[in-house]
Amino acid sequence: MSATASPLLQSALAARFRAVRRQTIEITKPLTPEDMMVQSCPEASPAKWHLAHTTWFFESFVLREFLAGYRIFHEDFSWLFNSYYESFSAFPEKRLRSSFSRPGLEEILRYREHVDAAMEQLLDRGPDRGPEAEALRRIELGANHEEQHQELLLTDILNAFFTNPLKPSYRDQRSEIGDRDGRERGSQGAIETRPLEFKQFEGGLGEAGHAGVGFCFDNELPRHRVWLEPYALANRLVTCGEFAEFIAAGGYRRPEFWLSAGWDAVKQNGWRAPLYWTEAGGGWSIFTLRGTQPLKELAAAPVSQVSYFEADAYARWAGLRLPTEFEWEAAAGGQPIEGNLLDSGNLTPVSTALVPSQDGAKHREGRPTQWYGDSWVWTSSAYLGYPGFRPLDGSLGEYNGKFMSGQMVLRGGSCVTPRQHIRATYRNFFAPETRWQFPGIRLAK
Ligand SMILES: [Fe+2]
């Protein structure tokens, strides 16, 4: 940026910013303007809102502070597209986001262009105000924030299309499944599930939390010591076929497998299966971003859209348990970040055999796989600050820290998480009854 910044760092950040902004627009390409207005469950937001809010983030936390003479695109947008930053401005109730027919989509797209042009100025010549390092940090945070919203945009569209009686597909069901190196690996239906095995870990004194120079969120810090008793983790995620056995065994009718709050949720919500499973003609079908598919086609694919309560009940039924976030991190640390992530383009969890770059030789050696992608792994760890946790200064301190109550940690990313976005120390978090995202199960003992 200015004379004090490394030109390499500056151009890398500029490239990252542009790529992330482009990718968000790319994700909305299959959507109509009407699709982009739907807010079909309390957790979701309309796609149009995601386009505006991610732009608001750069305007509010980067351009207003660091680009002298920046012209605000629209005075009302500064509160209209605020999500939850109480110390920044007032904001509308979340459930009202689907009523934002105005501003129209075209105006939102102009808002994005306006902010992108100003960001280019700033990236080109450096910040006019404030410490440069802070401007850089905010831009990187904004890129990571937008990637989180890319994942949310897709999970929200999946819910929107599921609630639509026509059950539209975001992506053609017949489009090939595989990875970037090997397309057309065949249909999911013919795939056999890899036998479930457990890998033993010694445990002992280790460390958890982010180390090194790359980006991380404040909730991944500080790195600190953790003690682990010996433990074992499953070599892969729980599949849809295995979860169907839990259902067939009366899993949803037997309170002995459930936490008290989980059993309450089963009764109150009438849960009988994961969120997008429907029963017709004596069999289950699963709705995905590639449309509705029979369970037998997806039997070897990792299960997703289960709440923490369902994951925990499944583990108890199987005589096992969920891993803690520290067990998962110790095991996944050092593993390459590869798998069925957003970049593979599959947009749904798939069997390991269909993603050779994730699996390949590791499969034959019997080593654990699916560390990243497919479905987030619910851990048994409550979402809390690490010892010595300090939120970011100012309004951005509200990003993560204020949600540290009543939520559980998830690890590893999903089939709609950008590869660039995920790492071993990354902590996602949701309330235990949450199902609309892509949460799944890895067993431990
Ligand atoms: Fe956000």
mmCIF file of N, CA, C and O and ligand atoms in Angstrom, residues 49 53 57 83-85 145 149, ligand 1:
data_model
loop_
_atom_site.group_PDB
_atom_site.id
_atom_site.type_symbol
_atom_site.label_atom_id
_atom_site.label_comp_id
_atom_site.label_asym_id
_atom_site.label_seq_id
_atom_site.Cartn_x
_atom_site.Cartn_y
_atom_site.Cartn_z
ATOM 1 N N TRP A 49 -29.682 -9.534 0.390
ATOM 2 C CA TRP A 49 -29.165 -8.946 1.631
ATOM 3 C C TRP A 49 -27.690 -9.301 1.809
ATOM 4 O O TRP A 49 -26.878 -8.461 2.202
ATOM 5 N N HIS A 53 -24.913 -6.622 2.510
ATOM 6 C CA HIS A 53 -24.273 -6.603 3.837
ATOM 7 C C HIS A 53 -22.756 -6.775 3.740
ATOM 8 O O HIS A 53 -22.007 -6.113 4.469
ATOM 9 N N PHE A 57 -19.930 -4.011 4.960
ATOM 10 C CA PHE A 57 -18.806 -4.274 5.859
ATOM 11 C C PHE A 57 -17.573 -3.483 5.414
ATOM 12 O O PHE A 57 -16.909 -2.832 6.229
ATOM 13 N N SER A 83 -25.820 -5.915 10.420
ATOM 14 C CA SER A 83 -26.427 -7.177 10.872
ATOM 15 C C SER A 83 -26.678 -7.170 12.365
ATOM 16 O O SER A 83 -27.814 -7.346 12.809
ATOM 17 N N TYR A 84 -25.586 -6.941 13.145
ATOM 18 C CA TYR A 84 -25.744 -7.046 14.606
ATOM 19 C C TYR A 84 -24.761 -6.190 15.398
ATOM 20 O O TYR A 84 -24.565 -6.432 16.573
ATOM 21 N N TYR A 85 -24.112 -5.219 14.766
ATOM 22 C CA TYR A 85 -23.085 -4.432 15.467
ATOM 23 C C TYR A 85 -23.754 -3.272 16.212
ATOM 24 O O TYR A 85 -23.927 -2.184 15.681
ATOM 25 N N HIS A 145 -14.878 -12.359 6.052
ATOM 26 C CA HIS A 145 -16.299 -12.163 6.372
ATOM 27 C C HIS A 145 -17.158 -12.494 5.162
ATOM 28 O O HIS A 145 -18.164 -13.188 5.259
ATOM 29 N N HIS A 149 -20.176 -15.365 4.327
ATOM 30 C CA HIS A 149 -21.492 -15.101 3.745
ATOM 31 C C HIS A 149 -21.714 -15.860 2.442
ATOM 32 O O HIS A 149 -22.855 -16.129 2.073
HETATM 33 FE FE FE B 1 -21.853 -10.590 8.473
#
